[in-house]
Coordinates of C-alpha atoms and ligand atoms in Angstrom, one line a residue:
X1 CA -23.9 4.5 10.1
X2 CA -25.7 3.9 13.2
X3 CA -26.7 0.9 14.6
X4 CA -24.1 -0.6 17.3
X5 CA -25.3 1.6 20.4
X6 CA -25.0 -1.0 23.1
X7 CA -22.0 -3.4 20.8
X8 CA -18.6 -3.6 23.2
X9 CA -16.0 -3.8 20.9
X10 CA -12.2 -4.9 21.0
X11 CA -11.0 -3.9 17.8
X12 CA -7.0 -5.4 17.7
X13 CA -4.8 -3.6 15.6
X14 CA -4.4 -0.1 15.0
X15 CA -2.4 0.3 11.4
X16 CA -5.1 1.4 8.6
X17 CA -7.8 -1.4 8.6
X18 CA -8.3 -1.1 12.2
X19 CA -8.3 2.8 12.3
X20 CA -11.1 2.2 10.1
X21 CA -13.2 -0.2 11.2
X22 CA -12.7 1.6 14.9
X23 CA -13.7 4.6 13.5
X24 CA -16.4 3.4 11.5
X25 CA -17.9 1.6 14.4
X26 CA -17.6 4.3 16.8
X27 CA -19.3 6.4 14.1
X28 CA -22.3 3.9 14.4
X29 CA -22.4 3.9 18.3
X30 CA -20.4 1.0 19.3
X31 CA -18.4 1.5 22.4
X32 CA -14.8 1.0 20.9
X33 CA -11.3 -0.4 22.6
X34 CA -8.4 -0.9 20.4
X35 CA -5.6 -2.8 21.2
X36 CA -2.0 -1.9 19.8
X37 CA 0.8 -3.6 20.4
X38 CA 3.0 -0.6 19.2
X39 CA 3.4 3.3 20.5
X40 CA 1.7 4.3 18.1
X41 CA -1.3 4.1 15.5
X42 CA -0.9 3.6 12.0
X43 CA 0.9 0.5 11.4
X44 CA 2.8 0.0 8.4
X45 CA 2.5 3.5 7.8
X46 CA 5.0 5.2 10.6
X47 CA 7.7 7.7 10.9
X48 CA 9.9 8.6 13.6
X49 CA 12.7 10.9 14.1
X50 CA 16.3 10.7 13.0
X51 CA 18.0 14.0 14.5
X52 CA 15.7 17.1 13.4
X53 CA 14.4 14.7 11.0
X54 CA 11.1 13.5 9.8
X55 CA 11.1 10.0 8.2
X56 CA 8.6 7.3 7.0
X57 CA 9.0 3.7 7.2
X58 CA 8.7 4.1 3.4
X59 CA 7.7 6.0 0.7
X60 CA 3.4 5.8 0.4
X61 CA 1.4 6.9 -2.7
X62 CA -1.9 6.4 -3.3
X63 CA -4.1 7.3 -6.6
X64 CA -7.4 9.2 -7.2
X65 CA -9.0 5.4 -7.7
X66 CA -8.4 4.8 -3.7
X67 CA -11.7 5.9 -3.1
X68 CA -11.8 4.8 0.7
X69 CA -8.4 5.7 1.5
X70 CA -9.3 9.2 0.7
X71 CA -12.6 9.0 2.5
X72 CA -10.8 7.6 5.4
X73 CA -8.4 10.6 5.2
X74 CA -11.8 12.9 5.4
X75 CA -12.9 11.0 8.1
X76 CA -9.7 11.8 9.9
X77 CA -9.6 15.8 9.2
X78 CA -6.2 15.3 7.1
X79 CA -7.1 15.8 3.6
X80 CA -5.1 19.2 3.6
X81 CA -2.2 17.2 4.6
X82 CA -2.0 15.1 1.2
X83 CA -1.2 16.5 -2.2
X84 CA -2.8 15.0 -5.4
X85 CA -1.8 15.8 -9.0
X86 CA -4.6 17.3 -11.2
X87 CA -3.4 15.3 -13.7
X88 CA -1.3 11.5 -13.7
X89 CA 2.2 13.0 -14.7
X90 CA 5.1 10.7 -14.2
X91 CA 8.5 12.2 -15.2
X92 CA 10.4 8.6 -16.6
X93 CA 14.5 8.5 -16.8
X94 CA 17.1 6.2 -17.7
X95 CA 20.5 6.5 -18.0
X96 CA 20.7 7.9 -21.8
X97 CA 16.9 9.2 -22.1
X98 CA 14.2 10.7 -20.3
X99 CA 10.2 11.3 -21.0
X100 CA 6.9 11.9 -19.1
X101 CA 4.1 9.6 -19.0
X102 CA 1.2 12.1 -18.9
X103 CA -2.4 11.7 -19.5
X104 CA -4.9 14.2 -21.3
X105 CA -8.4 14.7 -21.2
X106 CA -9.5 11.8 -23.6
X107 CA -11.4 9.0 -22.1
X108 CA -9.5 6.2 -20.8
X109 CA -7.5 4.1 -22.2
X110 CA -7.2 7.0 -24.6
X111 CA -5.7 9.4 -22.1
X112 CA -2.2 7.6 -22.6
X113 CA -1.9 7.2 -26.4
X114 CA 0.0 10.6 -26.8
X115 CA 2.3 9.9 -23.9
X116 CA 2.6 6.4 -25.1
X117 CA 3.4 7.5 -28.9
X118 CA 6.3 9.6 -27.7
X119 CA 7.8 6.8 -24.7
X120 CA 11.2 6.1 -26.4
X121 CA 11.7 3.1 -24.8
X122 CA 9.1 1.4 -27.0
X123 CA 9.4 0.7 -30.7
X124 CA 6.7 1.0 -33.0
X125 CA 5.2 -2.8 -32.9
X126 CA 5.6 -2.6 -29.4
X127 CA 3.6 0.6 -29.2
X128 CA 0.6 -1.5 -31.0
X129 CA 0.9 -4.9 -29.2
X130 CA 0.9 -2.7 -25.7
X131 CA -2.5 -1.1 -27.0
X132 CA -4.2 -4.4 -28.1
X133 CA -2.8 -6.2 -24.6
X134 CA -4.4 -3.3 -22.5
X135 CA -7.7 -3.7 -24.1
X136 CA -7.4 -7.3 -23.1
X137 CA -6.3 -7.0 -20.0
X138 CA -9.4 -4.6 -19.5
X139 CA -12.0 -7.7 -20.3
X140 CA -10.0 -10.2 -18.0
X141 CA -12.6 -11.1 -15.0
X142 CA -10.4 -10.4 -11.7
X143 CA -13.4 -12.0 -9.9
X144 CA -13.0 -15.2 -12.0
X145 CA -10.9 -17.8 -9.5
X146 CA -9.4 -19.6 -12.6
X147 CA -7.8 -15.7 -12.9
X148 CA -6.2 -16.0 -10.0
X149 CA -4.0 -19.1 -10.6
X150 CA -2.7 -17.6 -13.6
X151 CA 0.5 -15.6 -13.2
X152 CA 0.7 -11.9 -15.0
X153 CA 4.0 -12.5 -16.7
X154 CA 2.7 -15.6 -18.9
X155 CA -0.4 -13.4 -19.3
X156 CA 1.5 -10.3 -20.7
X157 CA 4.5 -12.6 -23.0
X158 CA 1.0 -14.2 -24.5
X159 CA -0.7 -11.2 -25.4
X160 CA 2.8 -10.1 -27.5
X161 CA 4.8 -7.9 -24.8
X162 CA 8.5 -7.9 -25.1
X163 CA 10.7 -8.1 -22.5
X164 CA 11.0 -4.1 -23.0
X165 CA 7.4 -3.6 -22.7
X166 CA 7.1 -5.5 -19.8
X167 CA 10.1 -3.8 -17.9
X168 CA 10.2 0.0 -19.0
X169 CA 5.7 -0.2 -18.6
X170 CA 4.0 -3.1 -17.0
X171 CA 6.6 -3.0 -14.6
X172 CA 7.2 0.5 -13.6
X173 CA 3.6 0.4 -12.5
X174 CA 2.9 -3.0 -11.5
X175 CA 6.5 -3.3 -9.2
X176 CA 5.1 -0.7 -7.0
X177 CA 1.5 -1.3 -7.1
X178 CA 1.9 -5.0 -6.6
X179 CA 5.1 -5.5 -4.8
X180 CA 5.8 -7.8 -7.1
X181 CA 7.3 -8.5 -10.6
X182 CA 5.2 -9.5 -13.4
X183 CA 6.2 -13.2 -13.3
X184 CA 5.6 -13.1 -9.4
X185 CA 2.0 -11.7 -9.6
X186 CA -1.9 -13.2 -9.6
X187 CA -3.5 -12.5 -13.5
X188 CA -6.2 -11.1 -10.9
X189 CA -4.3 -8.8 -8.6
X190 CA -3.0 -7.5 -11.4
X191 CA -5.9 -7.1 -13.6
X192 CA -7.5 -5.2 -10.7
X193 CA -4.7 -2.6 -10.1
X194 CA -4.5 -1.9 -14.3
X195 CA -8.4 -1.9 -14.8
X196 CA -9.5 0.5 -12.1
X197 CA -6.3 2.5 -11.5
X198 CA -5.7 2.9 -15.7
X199 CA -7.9 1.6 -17.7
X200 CA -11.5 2.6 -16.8
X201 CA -11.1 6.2 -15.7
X202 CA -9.4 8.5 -16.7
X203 CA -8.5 10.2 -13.5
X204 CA -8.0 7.4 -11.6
X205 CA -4.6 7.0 -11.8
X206 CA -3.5 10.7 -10.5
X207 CA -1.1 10.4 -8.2
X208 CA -1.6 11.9 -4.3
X209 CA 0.7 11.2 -1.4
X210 CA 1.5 12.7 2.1
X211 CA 2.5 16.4 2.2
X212 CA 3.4 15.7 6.1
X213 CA 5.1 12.5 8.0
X214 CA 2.7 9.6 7.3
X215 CA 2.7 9.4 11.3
X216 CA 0.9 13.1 11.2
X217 CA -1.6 12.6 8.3
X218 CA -2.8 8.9 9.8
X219 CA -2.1 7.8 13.5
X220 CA -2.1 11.0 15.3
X221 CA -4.8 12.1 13.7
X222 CA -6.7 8.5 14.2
X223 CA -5.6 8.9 17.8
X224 CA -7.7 12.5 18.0
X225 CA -10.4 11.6 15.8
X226 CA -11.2 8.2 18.2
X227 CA -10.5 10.2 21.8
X228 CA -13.3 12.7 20.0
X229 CA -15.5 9.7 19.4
X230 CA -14.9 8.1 22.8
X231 CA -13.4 5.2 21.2
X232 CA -10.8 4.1 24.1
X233 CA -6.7 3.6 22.6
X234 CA -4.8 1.0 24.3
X235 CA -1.1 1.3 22.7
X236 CA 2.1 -1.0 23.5
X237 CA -0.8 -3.2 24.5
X238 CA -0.5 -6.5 22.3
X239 CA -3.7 -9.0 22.6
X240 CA -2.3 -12.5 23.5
X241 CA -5.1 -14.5 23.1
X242 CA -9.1 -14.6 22.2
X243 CA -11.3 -16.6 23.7
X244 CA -15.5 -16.7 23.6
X245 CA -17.3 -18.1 26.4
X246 CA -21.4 -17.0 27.2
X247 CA -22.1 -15.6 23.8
X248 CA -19.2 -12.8 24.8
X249 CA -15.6 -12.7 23.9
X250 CA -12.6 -12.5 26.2
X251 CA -9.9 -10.1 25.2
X252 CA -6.1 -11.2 27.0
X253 CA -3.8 -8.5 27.3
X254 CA -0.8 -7.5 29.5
X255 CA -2.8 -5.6 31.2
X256 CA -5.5 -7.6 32.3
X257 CA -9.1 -9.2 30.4
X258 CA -12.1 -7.7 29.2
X259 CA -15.4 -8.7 28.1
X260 CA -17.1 -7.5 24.5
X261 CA -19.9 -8.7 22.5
X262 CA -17.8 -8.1 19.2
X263 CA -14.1 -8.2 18.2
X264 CA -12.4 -7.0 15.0
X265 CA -9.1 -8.6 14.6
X266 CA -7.0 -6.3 12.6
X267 CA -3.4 -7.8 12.3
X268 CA -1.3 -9.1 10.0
X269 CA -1.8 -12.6 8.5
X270 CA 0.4 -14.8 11.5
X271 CA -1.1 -12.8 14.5
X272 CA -4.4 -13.5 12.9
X273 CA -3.8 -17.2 12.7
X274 CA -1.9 -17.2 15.7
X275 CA -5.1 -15.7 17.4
X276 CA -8.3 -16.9 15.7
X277 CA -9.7 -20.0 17.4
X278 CA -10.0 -23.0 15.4
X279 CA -12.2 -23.4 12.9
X280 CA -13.1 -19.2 12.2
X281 CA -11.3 -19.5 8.5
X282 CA -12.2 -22.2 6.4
X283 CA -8.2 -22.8 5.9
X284 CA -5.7 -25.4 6.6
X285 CA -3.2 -24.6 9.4
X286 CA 0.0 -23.1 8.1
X287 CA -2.3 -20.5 6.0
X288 CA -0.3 -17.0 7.1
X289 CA 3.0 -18.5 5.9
X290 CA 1.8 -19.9 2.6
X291 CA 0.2 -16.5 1.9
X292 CA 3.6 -15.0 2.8
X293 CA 5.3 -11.5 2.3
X294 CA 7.0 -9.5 0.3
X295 CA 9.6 -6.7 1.1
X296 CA 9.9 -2.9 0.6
X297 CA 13.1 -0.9 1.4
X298 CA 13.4 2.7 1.4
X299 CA 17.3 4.4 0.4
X300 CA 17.5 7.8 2.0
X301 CA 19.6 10.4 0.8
X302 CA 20.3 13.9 2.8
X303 CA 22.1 16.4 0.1
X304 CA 23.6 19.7 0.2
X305 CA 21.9 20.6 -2.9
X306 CA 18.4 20.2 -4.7
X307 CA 19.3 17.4 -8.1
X308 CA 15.6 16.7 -8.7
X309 CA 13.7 19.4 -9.5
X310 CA 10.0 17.3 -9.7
X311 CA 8.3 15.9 -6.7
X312 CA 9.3 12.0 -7.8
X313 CA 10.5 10.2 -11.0
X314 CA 10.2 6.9 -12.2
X315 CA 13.2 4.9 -13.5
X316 CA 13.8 2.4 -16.3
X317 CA 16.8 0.2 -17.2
X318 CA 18.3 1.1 -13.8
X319 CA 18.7 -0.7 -10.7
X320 CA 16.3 2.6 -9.0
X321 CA 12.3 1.8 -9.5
X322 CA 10.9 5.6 -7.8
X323 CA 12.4 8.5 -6.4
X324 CA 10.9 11.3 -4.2
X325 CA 11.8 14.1 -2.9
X326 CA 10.8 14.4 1.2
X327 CA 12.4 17.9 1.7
X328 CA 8.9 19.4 3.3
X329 CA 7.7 16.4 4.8
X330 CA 10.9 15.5 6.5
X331 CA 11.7 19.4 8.1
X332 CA 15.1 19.7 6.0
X333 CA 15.9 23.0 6.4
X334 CA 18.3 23.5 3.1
X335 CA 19.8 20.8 0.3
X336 CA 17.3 17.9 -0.5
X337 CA 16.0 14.8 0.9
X338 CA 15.5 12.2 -1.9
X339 CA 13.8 8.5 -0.7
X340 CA 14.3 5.7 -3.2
X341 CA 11.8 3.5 -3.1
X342 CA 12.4 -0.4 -4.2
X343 CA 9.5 -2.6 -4.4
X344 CA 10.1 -6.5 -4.5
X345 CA 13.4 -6.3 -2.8
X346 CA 13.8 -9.8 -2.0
X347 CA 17.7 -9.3 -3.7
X348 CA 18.0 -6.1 -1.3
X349 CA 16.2 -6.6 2.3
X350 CA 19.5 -8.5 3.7
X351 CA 22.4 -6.5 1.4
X352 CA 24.0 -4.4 4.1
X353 CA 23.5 -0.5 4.2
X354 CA 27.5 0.4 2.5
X355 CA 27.1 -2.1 -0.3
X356 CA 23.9 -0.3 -1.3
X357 CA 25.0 2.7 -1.0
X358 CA 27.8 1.6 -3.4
X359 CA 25.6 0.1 -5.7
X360 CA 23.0 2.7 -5.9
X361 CA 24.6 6.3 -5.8
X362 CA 26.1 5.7 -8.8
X363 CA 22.9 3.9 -10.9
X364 CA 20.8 7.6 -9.1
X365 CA 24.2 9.3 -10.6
X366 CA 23.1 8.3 -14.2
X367 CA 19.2 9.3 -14.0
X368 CA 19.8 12.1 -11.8
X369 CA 23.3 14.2 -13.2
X370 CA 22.9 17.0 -10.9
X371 CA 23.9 14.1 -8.2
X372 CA 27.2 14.1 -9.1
X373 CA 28.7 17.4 -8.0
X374 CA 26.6 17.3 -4.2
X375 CA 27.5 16.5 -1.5
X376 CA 26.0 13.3 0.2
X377 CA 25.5 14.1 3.7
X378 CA 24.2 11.0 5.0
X379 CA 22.9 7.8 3.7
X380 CA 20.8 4.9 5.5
X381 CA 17.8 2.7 4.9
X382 CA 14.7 1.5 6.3
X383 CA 13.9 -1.9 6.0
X384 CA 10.3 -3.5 5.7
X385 CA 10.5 -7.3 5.7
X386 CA 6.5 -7.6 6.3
X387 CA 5.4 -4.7 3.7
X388 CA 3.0 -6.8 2.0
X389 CA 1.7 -10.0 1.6
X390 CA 3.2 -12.1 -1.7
X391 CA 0.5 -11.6 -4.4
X392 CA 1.3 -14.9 -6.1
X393 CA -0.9 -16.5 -8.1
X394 CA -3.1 -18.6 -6.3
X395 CA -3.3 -16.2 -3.6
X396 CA -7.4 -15.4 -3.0
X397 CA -7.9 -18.6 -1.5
X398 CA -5.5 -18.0 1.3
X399 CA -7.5 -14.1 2.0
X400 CA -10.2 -15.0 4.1
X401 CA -13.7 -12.5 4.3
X402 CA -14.5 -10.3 7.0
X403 CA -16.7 -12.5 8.9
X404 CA -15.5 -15.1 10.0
X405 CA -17.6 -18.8 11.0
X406 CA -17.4 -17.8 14.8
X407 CA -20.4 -15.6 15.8
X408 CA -19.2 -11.6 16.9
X409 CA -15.7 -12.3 15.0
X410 CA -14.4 -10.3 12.4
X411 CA -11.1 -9.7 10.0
X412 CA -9.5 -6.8 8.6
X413 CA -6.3 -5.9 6.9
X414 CA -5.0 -5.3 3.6
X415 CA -4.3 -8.9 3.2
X416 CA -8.1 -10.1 3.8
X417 CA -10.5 -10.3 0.6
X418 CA -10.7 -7.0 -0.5
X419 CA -9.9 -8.2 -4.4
X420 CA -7.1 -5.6 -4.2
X421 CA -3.2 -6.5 -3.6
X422 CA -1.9 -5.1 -0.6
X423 CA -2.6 -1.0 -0.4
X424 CA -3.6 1.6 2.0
X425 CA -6.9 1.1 -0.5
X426 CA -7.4 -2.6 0.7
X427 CA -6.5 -1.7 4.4
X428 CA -9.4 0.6 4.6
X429 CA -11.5 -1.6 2.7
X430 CA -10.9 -4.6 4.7
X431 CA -11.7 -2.0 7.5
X432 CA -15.2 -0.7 6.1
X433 CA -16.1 -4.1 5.1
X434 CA -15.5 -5.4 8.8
X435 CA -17.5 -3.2 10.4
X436 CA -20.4 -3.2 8.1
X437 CA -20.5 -7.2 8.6
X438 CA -20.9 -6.3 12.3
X439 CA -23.4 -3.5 12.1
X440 CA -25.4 -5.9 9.1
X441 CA -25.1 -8.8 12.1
X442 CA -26.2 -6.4 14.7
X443 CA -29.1 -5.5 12.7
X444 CA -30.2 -9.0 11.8
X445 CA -29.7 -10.0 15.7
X446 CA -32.0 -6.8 16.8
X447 CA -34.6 -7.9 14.4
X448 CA -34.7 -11.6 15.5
X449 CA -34.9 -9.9 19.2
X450 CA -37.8 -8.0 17.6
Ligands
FAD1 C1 7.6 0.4 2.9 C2 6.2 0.3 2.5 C3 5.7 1.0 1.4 C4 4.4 0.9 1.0 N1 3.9 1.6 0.0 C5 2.6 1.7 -0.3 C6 2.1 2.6 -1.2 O1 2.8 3.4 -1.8 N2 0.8 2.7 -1.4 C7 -0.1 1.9 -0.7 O2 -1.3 2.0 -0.9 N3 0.4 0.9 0.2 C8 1.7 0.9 0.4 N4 2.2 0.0 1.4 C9 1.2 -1.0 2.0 C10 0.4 -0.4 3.1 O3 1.2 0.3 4.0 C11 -0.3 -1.5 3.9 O4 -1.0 -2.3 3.0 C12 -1.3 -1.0 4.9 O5 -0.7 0.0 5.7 C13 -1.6 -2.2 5.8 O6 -2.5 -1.8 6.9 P1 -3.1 -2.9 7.8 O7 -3.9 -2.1 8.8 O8 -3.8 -3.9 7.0 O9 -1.9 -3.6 8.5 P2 -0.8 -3.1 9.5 O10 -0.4 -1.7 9.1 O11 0.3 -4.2 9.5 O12 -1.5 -3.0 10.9 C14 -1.5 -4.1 11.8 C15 -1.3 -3.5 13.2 O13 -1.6 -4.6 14.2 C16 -0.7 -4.4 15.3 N5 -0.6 -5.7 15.9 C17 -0.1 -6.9 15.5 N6 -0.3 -7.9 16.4 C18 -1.0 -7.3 17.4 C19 -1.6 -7.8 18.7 N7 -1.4 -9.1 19.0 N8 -2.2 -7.0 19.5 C20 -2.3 -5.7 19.2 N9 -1.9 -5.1 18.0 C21 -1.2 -5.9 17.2 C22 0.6 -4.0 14.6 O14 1.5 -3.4 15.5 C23 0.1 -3.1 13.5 O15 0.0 -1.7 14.0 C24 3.5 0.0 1.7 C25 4.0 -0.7 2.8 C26 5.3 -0.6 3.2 C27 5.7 -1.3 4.4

């Protein structure tokens, strides 16, 4: 991209979508500040340090299908840094069984059926009625608003799915791609996530994540990348207002004002609403907190031993959704580091740290035996009460585009209209698709100067 040599640009925000769109615009030219009210780039996706310790804010996958997210990772010189299974291979457990959901070579929706044959928590007419629902669910049109309203729940019980087929399938992927249950989610959001991450390709649901502390594979290595492109970082600087005045906009900070031509505003929905001057989204006031959020939190388990012997596991008919193991990443020098990760945890994000650990040890106990004999060195949890916004049906008219109705003003984050619920994916979408709005606009404007 080039095209934005003599653009000033505040970009505000530095978690994925404005990483992006500051790189990206740098990359075309544009002489690049951005604003970040944090330490630290990266946003949602953060570490810090808990003794000799490594640990992330939460546990963050992504699959092959996150075609952005991995081309941002390029961008950034970190690909080594992220692992990515040849091949989608889920080891599933519950407390009296265990299987793998593992695909094959065949073309997709194919891939699954031998997996699928063998899952034990699904009888025979369940087995059929799942197949006939995929294919379905493969024709639904996310892009159709009337989509959107409807909730994936209904969807699913109308196309035949027992409550067993929702929990022990639909679930155990759409909980953590959606940060939401089935009854809580848009027909679209859904739709989206099960079309191009299973149904489609069949690659594109292979499963990569960080081999290093998220911090290390996205904000330091943002933070090199834009010193690199001259792009200059402001951190533990938040942007308190926006105003435009002379066809330029004026950027408040603590630490004084500056003049650019363009801004990027890449924050989450309330700082957006809070900061946007009126009329730049074609939404009533009160938008950000009827679009809402949805919470992840993260158990973390130090042991004297290694209990799981695979790099993560799914769970059904337990209280545990995903387990990993963070060993390498965290710098745990001998036992094992397990993170379990619970999506949807609108029951959890206020239940004090003992009570969880009493409730969940023993539901890990009954997936993972080995758990019983180790020692549990230490136990604690990270809360995110802001993980996501709530994919409800209903939700796409409350995601506003890039550009916005005021000239030089742009949106980015995960929870902007990038069709896809809220993901490292959609953050770097929401990212690209800011900054090509700016560089089409710059284009247009040089030709009218023409
Ligand atoms: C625990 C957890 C687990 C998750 N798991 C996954 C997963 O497995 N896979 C996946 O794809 N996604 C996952 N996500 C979602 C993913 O992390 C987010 O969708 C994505 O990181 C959002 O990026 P963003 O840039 O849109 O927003 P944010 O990361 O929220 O970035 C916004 C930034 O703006 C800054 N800011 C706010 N106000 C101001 C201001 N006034 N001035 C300056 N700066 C300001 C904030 O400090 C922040 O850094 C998870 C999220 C959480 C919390």
């Amino acid at each position: 991209m080039t095209g934005l040599a003599s653009c000033r640009l505040a970009v505000i925000g530095g978690g994925l979508a404005g990483i992006t769109a500051a790189v990206r615009c740098a990359d075309a030219g544009a002489a690049v500040t951005l604003y970040e009210a944090r330490p630290r780039l990266g946003g949602l996706t953060s570490s810090f340090r808990r003794g000799e310790l490594w640990v992330d804010n939460g546990q963050h996958v992504f699959l092959r299908c996150c075609t952005s997210y991995r081309a941002l990772v390029q961008r950034l010189g970190a690909e080594h840094m992220t692992a990515l299974q040849p091949r989608l291979d889920i080891a599933v457990r519950s407390p009296s069984r265990a299987a793998r959901l593992r695909r094959t070579r065949l073309p997709a929706p194919l891939h699954l059926a031998a997996s699928l044959a063998r899952y034990p928590w699904l009888n025979l007419g369940d087995r059929v009625r799942f197949a006939r629902a995929a294919l379905a669910l493969r024709a639904v049109d996310a892009a159709d608003p009337a989509t959107d309203l409807r909730g994936f729940g209904d969807w699913l019980r109308e196309h035949g799915q027992s409550a067993s087929a929702v929990h022990c399938l639909w679930e155990l992927v759409g909980i953590a791609t959606l940060n939401a249950r089935a009854d809580d989610a848009s027909l679209a959001l859904a739709a989206t996530v099960f079309q191009i991450g299973m149904l489609r390709d069949n690659c594109s649901g292979d499963i990569g994540w960080s081999a290093v502390p998220l911090q290390r594979l996205h904000g330091d290595t943002a933070a090199d990348t834009l010193a690199k492109s001259g792009a200059a970082v402001q951190l533990r600087t938040p942007v308190r207002s926006l105003s435009r005045s002379n066809g330029a906009w004026d950027v408040e900070a603590d630490t004084g004002s500056a003049r650019f031509d363009a801004v990027i505003a890449a924050v989450p929905p309330s700082g957006a609403e809070a900061l946007l001057p009126e009329g730049a989204v074609d939404m009533e006031p009160g938008w950000s907190q009827r679009l809402g959020s949805s919470p992840i939190i993260n158990l973390h388990l130090i042991l004297d031993r290694t209990v799981l012997q695979e790099p993560f596991i799914a769970a059904v008919d337990s209280d545990v959704q995903w387990v990993f193991d963070r060993t390498d990443q965290s710098g745990l020098p001998s036992g094992q580091y397990l993170a379990v990760s619970l999506s949807a945890a609108d029951d959890l994000i206020d239940v004090p740290t003992a009570t969880l650990r009493d409730r969940f040890v023993p539901a890990l106990k009954s997936i993972l035996p080995g758990l019983e004999s180790a020692e549990l060195k230490d136990f604690f949890v990270t809360r995110e009460r802001e993980a996501t916004f709530r994919p409800s049906p209903g939700t796409a008219r409350l995601r506003p585009p890039a550009r916005t109705a005021v000239p030089g003003l742009y949106l980015a984050g995960a929870w902007t209209a990038t069709e896809w619920p809220a993901t490292m994916e959609g953050a770097v979408r929401s990212g690209d698709a800011a900054a090509a709005a700016l560089l089409a606009d710059a284009r247009s404007l040089s030709t009218e100067a023409v």
